[in-house]
PDB file of C-alpha atoms in Angstrom:
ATOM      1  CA  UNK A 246     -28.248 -21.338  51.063  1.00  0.00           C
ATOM      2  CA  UNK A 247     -30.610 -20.075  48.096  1.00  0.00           C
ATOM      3  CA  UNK A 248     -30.156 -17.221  46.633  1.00  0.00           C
ATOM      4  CA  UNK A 249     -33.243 -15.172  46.725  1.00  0.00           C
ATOM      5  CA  UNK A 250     -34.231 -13.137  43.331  1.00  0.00           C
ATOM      6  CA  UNK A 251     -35.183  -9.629  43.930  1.00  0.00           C
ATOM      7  CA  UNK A 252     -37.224  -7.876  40.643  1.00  0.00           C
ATOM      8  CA  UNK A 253     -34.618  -5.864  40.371  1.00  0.00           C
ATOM      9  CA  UNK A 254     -32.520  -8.214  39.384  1.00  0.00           C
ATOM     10  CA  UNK A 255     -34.608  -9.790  37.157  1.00  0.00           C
ATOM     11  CA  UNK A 256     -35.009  -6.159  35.453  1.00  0.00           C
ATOM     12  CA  UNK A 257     -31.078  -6.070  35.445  1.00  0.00           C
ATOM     13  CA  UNK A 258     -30.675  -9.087  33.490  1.00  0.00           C
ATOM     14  CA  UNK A 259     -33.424  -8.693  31.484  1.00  0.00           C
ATOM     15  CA  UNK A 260     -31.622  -5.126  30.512  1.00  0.00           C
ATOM     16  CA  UNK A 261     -27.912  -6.797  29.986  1.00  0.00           C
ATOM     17  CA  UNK A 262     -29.253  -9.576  27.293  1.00  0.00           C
ATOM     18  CA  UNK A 263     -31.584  -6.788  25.436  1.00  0.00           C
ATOM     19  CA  UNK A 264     -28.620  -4.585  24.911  1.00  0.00           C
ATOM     20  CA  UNK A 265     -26.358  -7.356  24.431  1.00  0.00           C
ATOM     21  CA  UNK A 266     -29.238  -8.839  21.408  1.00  0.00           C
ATOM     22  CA  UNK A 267     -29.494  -4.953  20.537  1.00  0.00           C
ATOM     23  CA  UNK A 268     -25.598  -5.078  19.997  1.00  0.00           C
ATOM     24  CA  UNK A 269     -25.480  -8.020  17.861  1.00  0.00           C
ATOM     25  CA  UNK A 270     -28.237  -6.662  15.602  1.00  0.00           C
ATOM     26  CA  UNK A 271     -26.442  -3.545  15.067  1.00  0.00           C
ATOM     27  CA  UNK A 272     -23.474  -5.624  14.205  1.00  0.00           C
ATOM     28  CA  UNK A 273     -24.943  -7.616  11.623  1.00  0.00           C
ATOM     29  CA  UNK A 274     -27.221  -4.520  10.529  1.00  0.00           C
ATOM     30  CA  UNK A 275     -23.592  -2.978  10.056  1.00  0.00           C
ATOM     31  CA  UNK A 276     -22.025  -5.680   7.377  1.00  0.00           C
ATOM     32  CA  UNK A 277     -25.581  -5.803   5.508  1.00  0.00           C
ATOM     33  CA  UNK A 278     -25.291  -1.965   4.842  1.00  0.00           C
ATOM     34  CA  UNK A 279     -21.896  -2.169   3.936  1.00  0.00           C
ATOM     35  CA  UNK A 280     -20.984  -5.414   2.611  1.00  0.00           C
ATOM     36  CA  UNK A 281     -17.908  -6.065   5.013  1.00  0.00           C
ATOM     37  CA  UNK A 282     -17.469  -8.080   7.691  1.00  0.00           C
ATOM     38  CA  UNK A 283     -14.522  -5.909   9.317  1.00  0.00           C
ATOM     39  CA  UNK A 284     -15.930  -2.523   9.595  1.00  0.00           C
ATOM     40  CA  UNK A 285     -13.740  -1.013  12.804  1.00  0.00           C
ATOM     41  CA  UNK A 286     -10.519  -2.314  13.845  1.00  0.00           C
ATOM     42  CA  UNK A 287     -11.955  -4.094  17.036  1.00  0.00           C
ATOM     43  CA  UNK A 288     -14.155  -6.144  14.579  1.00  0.00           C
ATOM     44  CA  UNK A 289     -11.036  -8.009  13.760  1.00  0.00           C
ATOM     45  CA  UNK A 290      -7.646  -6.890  14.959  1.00  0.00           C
ATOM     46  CA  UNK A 291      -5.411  -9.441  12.634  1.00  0.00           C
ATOM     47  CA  UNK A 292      -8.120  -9.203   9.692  1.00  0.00           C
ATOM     48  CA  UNK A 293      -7.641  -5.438   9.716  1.00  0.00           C
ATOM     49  CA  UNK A 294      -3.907  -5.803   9.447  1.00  0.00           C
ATOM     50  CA  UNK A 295      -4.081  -8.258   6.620  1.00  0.00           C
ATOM     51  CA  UNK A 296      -6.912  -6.229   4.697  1.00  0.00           C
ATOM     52  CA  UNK A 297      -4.657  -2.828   4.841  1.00  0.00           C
ATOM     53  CA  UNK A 298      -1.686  -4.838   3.553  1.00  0.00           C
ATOM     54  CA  UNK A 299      -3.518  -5.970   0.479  1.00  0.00           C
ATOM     55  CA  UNK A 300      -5.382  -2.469  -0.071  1.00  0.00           C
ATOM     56  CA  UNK A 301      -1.129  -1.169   0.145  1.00  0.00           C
ATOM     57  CA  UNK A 302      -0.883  -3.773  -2.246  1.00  0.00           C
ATOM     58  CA  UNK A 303      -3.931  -3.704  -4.747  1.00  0.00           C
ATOM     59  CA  UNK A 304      -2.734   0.359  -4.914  1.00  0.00           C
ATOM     60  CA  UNK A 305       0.615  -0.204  -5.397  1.00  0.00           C
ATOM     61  CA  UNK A 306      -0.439  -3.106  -8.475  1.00  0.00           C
ATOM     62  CA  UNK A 307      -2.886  -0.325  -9.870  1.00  0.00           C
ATOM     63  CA  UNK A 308       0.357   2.302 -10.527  1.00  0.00           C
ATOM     64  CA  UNK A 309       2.323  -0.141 -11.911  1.00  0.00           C
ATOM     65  CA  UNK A 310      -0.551  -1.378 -14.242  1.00  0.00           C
ATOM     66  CA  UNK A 311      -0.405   2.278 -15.448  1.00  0.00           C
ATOM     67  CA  UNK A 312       3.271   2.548 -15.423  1.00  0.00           C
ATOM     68  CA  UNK A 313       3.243  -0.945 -17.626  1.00  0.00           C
ATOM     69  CA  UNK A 314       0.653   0.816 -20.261  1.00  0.00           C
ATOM     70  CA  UNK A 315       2.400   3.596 -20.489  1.00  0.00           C
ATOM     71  CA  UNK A 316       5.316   2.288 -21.184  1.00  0.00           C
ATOM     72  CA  UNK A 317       3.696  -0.289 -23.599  1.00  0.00           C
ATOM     73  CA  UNK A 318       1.906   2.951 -25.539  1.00  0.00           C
ATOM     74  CA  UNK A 319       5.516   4.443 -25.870  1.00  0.00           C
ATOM     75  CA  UNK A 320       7.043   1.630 -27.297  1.00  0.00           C
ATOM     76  CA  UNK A 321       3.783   0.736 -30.015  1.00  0.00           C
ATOM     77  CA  UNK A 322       4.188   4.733 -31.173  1.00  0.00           C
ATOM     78  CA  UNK A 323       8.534   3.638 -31.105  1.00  0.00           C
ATOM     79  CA  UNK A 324       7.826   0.930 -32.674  1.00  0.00           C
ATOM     80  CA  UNK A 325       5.506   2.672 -35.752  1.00  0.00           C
ATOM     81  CA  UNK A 326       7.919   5.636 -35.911  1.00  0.00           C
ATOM     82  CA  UNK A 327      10.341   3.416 -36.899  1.00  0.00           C
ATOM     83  CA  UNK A 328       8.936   1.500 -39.371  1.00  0.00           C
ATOM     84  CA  UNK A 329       7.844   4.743 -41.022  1.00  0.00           C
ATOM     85  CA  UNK A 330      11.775   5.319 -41.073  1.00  0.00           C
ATOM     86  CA  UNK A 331      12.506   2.208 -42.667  1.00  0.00           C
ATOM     87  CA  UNK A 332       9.639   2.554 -45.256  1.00  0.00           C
ATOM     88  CA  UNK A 333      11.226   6.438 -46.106  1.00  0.00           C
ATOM     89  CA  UNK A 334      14.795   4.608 -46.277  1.00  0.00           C
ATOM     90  CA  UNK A 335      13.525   1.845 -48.585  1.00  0.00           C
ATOM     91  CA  UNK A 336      12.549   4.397 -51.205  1.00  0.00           C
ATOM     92  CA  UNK A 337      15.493   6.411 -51.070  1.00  0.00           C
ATOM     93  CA  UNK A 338      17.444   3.177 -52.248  1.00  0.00           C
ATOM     94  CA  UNK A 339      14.968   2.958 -54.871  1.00  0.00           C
ATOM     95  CA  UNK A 340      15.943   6.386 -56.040  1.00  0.00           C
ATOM     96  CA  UNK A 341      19.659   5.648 -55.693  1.00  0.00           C
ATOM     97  CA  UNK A 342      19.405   2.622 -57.429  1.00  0.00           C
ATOM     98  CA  UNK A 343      17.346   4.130 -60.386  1.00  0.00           C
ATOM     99  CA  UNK A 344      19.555   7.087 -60.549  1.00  0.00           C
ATOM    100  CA  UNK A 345      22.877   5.088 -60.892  1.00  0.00           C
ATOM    101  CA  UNK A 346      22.034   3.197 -63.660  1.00  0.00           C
ATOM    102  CA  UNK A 347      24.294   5.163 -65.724  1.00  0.00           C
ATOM    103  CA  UNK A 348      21.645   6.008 -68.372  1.00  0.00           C
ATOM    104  CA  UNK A 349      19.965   9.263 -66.588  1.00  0.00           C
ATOM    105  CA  UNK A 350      20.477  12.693 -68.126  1.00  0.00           C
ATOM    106  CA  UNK A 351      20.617  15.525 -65.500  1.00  0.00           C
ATOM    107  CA  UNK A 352      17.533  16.560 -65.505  1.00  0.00           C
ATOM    108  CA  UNK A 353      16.115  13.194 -64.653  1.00  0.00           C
ATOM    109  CA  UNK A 354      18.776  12.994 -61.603  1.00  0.00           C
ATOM    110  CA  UNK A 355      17.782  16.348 -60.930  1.00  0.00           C
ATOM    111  CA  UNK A 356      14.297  15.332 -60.298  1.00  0.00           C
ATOM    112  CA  UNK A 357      15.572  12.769 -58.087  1.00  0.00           C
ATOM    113  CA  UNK A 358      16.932  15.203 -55.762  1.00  0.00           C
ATOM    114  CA  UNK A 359      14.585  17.071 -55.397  1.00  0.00           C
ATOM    115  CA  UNK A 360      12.362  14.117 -54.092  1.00  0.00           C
ATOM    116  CA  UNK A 361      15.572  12.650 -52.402  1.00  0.00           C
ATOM    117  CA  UNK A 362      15.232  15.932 -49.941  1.00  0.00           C
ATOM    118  CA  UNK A 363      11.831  15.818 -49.286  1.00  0.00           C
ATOM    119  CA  UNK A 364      12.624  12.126 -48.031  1.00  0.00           C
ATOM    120  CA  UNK A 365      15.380  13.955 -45.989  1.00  0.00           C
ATOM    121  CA  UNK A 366      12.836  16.307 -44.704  1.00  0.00           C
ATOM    122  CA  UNK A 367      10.513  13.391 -43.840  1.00  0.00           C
ATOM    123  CA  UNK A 368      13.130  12.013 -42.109  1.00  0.00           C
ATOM    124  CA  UNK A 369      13.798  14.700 -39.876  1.00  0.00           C
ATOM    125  CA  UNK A 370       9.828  15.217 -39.283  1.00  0.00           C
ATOM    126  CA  UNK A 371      10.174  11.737 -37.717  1.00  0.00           C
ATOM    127  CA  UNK A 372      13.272  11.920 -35.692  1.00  0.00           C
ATOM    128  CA  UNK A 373      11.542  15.086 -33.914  1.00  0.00           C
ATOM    129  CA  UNK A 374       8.484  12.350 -33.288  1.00  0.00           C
ATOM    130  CA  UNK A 375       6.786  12.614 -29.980  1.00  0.00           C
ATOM    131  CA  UNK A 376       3.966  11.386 -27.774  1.00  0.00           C
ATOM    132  CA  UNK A 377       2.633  12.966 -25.328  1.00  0.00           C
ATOM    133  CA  UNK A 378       4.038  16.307 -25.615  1.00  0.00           C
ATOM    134  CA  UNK A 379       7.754  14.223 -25.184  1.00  0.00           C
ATOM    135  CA  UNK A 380      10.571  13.862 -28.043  1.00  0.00           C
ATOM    136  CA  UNK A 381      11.190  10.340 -28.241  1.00  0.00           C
ATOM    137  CA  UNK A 382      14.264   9.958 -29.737  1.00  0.00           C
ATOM    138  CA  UNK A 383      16.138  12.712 -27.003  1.00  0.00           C
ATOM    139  CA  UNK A 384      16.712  10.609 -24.102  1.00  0.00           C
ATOM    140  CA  UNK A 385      16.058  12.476 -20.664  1.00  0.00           C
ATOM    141  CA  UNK A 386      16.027  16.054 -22.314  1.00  0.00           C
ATOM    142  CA  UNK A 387      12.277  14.991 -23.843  1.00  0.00           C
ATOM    143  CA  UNK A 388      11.128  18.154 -23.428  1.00  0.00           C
ATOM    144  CA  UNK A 389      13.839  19.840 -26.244  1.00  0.00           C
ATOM    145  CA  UNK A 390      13.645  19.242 -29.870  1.00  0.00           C
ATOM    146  CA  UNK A 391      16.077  16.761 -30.919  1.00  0.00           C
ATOM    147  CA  UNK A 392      16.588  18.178 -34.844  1.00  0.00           C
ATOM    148  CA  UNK A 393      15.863  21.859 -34.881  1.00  0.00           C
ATOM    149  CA  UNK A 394      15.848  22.802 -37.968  1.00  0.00           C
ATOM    150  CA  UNK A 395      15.642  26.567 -37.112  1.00  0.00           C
ATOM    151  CA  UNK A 396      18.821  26.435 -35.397  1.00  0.00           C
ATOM    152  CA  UNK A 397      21.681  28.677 -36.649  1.00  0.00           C
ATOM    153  CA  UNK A 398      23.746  26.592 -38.536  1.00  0.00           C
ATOM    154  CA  UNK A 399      21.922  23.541 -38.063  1.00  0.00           C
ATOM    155  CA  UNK A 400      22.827  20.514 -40.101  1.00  0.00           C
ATOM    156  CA  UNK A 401      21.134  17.210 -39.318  1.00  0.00           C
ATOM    157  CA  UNK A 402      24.116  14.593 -39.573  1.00  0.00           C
ATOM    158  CA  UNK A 403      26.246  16.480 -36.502  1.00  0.00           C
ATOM    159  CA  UNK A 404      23.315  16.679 -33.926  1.00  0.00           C
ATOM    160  CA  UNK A 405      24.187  14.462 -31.210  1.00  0.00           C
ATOM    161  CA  UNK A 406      20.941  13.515 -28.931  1.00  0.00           C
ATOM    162  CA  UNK A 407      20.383  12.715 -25.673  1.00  0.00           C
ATOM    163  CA  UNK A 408      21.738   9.373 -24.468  1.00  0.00           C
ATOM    164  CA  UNK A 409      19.607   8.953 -21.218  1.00  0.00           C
ATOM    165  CA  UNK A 410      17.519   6.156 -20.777  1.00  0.00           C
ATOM    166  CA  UNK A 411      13.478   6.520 -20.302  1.00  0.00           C
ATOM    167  CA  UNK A 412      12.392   3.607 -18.032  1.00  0.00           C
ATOM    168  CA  UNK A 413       9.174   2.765 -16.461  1.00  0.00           C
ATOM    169  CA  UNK A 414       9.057   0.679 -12.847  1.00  0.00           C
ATOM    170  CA  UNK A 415       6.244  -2.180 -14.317  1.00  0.00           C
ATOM    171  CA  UNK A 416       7.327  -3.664 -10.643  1.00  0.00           C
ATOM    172  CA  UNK A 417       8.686  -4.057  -7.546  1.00  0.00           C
ATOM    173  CA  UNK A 418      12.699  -3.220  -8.277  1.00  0.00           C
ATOM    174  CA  UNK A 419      11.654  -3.991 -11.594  1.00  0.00           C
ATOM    175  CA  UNK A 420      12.273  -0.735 -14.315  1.00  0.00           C
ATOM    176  CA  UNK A 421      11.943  -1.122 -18.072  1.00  0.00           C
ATOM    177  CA  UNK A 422      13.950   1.349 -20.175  1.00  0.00           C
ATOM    178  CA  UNK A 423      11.701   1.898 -23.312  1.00  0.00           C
ATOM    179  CA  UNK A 424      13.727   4.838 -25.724  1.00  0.00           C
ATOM    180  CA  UNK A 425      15.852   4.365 -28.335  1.00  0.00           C
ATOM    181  CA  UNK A 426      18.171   7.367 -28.754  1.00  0.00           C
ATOM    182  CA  UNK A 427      18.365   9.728 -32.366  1.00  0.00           C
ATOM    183  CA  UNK A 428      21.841   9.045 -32.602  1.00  0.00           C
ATOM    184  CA  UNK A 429      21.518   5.137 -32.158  1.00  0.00           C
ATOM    185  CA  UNK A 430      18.718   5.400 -34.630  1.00  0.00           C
ATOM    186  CA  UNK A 431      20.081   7.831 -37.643  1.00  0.00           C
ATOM    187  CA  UNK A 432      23.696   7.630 -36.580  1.00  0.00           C
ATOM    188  CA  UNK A 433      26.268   9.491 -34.986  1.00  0.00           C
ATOM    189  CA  UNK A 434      27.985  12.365 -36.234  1.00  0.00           C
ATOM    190  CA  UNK A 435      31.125  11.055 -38.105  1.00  0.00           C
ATOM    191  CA  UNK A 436      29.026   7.587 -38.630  1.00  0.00           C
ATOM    192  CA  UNK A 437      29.927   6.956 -42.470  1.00  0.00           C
ATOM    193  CA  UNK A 438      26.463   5.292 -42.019  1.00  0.00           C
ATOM    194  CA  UNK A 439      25.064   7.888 -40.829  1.00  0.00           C
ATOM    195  CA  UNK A 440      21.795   8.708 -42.520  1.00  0.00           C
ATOM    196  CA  UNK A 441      21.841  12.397 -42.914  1.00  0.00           C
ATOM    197  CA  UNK A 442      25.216  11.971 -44.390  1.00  0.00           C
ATOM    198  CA  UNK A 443      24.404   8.954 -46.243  1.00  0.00           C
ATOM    199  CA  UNK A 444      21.347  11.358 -47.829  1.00  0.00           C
ATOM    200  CA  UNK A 445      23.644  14.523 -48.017  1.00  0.00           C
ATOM    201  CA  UNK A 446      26.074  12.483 -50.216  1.00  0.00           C
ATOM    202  CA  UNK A 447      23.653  10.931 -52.487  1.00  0.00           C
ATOM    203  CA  UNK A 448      22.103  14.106 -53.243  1.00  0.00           C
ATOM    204  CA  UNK A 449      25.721  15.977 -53.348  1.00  0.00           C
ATOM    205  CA  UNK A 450      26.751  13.543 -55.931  1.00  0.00           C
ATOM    206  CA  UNK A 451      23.476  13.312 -58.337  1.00  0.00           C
ATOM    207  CA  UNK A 452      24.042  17.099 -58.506  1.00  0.00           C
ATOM    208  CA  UNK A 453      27.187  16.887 -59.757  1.00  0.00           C
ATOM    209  CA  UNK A 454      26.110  13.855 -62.030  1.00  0.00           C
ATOM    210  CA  UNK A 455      28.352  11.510 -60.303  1.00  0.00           C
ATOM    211  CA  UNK A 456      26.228   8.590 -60.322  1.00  0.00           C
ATOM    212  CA  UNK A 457      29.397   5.992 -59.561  1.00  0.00           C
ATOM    213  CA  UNK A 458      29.613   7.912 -56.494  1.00  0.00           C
ATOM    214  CA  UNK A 459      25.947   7.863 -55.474  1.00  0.00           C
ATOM    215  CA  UNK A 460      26.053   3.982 -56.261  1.00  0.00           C
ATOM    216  CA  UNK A 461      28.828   3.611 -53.611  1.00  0.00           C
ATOM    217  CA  UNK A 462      26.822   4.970 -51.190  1.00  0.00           C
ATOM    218  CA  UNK A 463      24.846   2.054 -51.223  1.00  0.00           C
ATOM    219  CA  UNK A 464      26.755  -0.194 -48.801  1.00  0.00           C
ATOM    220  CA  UNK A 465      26.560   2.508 -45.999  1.00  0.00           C
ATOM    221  CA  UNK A 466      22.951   3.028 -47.512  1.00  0.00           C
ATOM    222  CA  UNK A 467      21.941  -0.718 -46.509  1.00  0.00           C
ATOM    223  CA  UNK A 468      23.734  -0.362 -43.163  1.00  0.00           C
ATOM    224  CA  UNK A 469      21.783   2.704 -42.062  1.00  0.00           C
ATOM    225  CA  UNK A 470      18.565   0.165 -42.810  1.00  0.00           C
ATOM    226  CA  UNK A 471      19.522  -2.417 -40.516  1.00  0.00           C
ATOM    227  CA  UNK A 472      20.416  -0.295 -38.216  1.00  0.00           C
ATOM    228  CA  UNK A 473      16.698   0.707 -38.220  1.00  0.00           C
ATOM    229  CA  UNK A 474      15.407  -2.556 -38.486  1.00  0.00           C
ATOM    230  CA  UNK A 475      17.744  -3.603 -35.139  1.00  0.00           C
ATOM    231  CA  UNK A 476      16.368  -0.858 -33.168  1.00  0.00           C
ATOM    232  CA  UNK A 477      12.751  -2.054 -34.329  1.00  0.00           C
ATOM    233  CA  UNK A 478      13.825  -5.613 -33.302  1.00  0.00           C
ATOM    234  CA  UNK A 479      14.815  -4.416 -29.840  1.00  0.00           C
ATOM    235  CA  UNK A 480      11.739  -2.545 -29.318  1.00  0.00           C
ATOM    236  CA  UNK A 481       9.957  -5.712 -30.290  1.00  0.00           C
ATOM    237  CA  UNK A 482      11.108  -7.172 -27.660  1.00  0.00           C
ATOM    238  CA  UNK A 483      10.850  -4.969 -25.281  1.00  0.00           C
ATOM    239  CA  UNK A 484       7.177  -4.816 -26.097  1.00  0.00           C
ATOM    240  CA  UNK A 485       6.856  -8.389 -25.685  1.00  0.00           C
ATOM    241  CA  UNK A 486       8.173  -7.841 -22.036  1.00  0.00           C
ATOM    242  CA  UNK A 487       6.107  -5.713 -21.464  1.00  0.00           C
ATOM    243  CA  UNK A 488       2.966  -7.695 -22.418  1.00  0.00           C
ATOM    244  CA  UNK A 489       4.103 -10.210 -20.284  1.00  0.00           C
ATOM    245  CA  UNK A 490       4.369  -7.952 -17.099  1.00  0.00           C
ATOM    246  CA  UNK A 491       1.013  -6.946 -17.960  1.00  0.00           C
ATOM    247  CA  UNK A 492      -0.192 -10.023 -17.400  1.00  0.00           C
ATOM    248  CA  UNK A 493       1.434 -11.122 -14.762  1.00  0.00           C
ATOM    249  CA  UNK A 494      -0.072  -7.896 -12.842  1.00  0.00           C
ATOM    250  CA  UNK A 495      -3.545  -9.011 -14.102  1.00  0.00           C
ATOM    251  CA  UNK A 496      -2.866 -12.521 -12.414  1.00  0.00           C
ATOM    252  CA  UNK A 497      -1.310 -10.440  -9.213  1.00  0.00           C
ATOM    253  CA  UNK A 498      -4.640  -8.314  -9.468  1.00  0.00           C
ATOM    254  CA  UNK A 499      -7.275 -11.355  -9.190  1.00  0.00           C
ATOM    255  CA  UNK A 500      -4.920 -13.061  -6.373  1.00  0.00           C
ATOM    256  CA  UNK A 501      -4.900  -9.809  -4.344  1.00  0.00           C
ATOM    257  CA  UNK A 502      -9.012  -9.191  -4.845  1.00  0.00           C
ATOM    258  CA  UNK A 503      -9.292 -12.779  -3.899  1.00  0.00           C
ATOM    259  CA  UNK A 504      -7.535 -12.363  -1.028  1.00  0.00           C
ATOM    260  CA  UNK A 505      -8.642  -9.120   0.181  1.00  0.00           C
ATOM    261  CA  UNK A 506     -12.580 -10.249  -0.577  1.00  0.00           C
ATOM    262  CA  UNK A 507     -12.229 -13.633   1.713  1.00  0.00           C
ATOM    263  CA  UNK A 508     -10.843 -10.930   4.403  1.00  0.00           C
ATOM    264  CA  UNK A 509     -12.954  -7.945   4.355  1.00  0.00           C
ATOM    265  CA  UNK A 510     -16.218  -9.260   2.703  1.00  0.00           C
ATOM    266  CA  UNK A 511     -18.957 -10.136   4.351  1.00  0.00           C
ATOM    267  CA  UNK A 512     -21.351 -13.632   3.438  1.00  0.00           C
ATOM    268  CA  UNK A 513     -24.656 -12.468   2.783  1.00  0.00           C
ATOM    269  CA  UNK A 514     -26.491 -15.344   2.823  1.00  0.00           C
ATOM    270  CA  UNK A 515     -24.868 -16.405   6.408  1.00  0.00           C
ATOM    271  CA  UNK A 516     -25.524 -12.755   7.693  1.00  0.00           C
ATOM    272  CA  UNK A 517     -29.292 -12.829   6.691  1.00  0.00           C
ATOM    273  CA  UNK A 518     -29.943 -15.843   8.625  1.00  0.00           C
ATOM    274  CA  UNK A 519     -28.275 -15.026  11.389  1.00  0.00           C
ATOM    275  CA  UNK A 520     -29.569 -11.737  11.200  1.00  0.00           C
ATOM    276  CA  UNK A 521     -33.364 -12.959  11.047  1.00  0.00           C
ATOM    277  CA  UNK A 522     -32.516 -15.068  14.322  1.00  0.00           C
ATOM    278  CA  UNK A 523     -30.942 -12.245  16.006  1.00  0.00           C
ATOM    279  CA  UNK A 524     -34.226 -10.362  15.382  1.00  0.00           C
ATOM    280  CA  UNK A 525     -37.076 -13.378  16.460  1.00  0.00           C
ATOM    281  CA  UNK A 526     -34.529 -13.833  19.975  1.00  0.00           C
ATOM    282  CA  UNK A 527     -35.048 -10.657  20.407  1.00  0.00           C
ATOM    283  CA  UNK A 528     -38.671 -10.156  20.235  1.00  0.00           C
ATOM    284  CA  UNK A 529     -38.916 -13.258  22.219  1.00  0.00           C
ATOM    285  CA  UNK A 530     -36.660 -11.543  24.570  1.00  0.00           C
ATOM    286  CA  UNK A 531     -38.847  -8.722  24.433  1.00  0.00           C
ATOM    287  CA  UNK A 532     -41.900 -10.987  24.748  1.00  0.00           C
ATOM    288  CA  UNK A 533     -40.691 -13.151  27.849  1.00  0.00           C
ATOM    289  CA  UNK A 534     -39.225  -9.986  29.609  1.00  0.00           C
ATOM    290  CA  UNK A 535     -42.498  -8.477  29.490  1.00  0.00           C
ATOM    291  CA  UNK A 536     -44.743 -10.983  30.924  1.00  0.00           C
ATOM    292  CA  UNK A 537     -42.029 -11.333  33.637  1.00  0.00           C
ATOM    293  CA  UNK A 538     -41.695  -7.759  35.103  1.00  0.00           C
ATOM    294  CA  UNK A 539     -45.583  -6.870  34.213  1.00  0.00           C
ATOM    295  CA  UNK A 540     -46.539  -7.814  38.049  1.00  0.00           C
ATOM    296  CA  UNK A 541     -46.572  -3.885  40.019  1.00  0.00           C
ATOM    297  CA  UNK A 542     -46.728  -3.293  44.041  1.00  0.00           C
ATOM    298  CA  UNK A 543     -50.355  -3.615  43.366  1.00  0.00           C
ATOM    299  CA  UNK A 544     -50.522  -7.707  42.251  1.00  0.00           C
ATOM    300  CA  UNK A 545     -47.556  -8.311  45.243  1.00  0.00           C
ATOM    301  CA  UNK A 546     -50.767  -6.380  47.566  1.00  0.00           C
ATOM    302  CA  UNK A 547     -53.779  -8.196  46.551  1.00  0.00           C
TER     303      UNK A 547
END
């Protein structure tokens, strides 16, 4: 038995593949204007999982990018800090060995000391170094001055500074600790290498004309320069780390783009086509429909 075809079926189905063209077009209309293929969570239901896992991803990279710069900037600013300590420390053994050569009168040692303490003063100026707005040389208490000279009493060789560590996470479970302490950097109090004492010394015993004495000081002299220059070694390395981390978050970067591009991003040159053929089957839809239904109750009564 035939099934017979009323016009209002025709006008039915005619309706159902107009809104179903009408659909697509606003689909594809949808990833032109935007330039993603998953625009609502029905477009793709395990795309839209995978794209939010590497947005999570590509934001958590981005911090950590930051964190890594930051930490990198510290250590640079550590880094020249301490080479302007070593440079200070290198002329104050020039000093000390030009003013123990025995042949100095007073006033000349005199003279000495007087420079000697403005070295001791530039000293200090560094160890109260900070960057932005933080002490670097006071551990976790950043926010205090390390060598306050305005303190009652205050005496440069006893100050003992923070011991905390500053780290950075440049990763996941990964933290980088990027301060060197005051202490571990001038000495300790008691340290006969410390360099506050070291200086005090020197300067005590040109004053008195003692110039054996100051030239004795010389041993604990040279170890209060490598102790510098093994605190600039260790930040050396730590910088070198840290370069390293920076690029491999660069790499992690590109991978997680990639990624998230093949997912989310539509093909333009795919979605152009097909959106030019969604458009002609439509007006041929649009065409065809309207030749069929044209026919009224007047051309069924002629």
């Amino acid at each position: 038995m035939s099934l017979r075809v009323t016009p209002s079926m025709m006008h039915l189905q005619l309706s159902r593949n107009l809104n179903r063209n009408l659909t697509q077009m606003d689909s594809l209309q949808d990833q032109l204007t935007t330039g993603r293929k998953i625009n609502k969570p029905s477009d793709d239901p395990v795309g839209i999982t995978y794209a939010l896992r590497y947005r999570t991803e590509l934001a958590s990279n981005e911090q950590y990018q930051k964190n890594a710069d930051s930490a990198h900037s510290w250590l640079d600013f550590n880094d020249t800090v301490l080479g302007q300590a070593g440079d200070v420390l290198q002329r104050v053994k020039e000093l000390t060995v030009q003013g123990s050569n025995g042949t100095n009168p007073q006033v000349a040692l005199d003279n000495i000391n007087n420079e000697l303490t403005e070295l001791k003063g530039q000293l200090i100026d560094i160890a109260n170094s900070k960057v932005n707005g933080k002490y670097i040389f006071n551990g976790q208490t950043f926010d205090k001055l390390p060598y306050d000279k305005t303190a009652a009493g205050f005496d440069a060789k006893t100050v003992v500074t923070d011991s905390g560590d500053i780290s950075y996470a440049v990763g996941v479970g990964v933290t980088l600790p990027v301060n060197v302490s005051g202490n571990e950097v001038f000495g300790n109090p008691g340290d006969k290498d410390n360099v506050f004492a070291v200086l005090d010394n020197i300067i005590s015993n040109f004053a008195s004309g003692d110039q054996a004495a100051a030239s004795a000081q010389m041993e604990n002299l040279e170890s209060s320069i490598s102790k510098i220059l093994n605190a600039r070694s260790e930040v050396g390395a730590k910088v070198n780390r840290v370069e390293l981390m920076q690029n491999r978050l660069d790499d992690l970067e590109i991978n997680l783009t990639d990624m998230q591009s093949k997912t989310e991003d539509a093909d333009f040159d795919k979605l152009l086509i097909d959106s030019k053929v969604n458009e002609n089957i439509y007006q041929a839809s649009l065409s065809v429909g309207a030749k069929v239904i044209s026919p009224s109750l007047v051309d069924f009564l002629r």
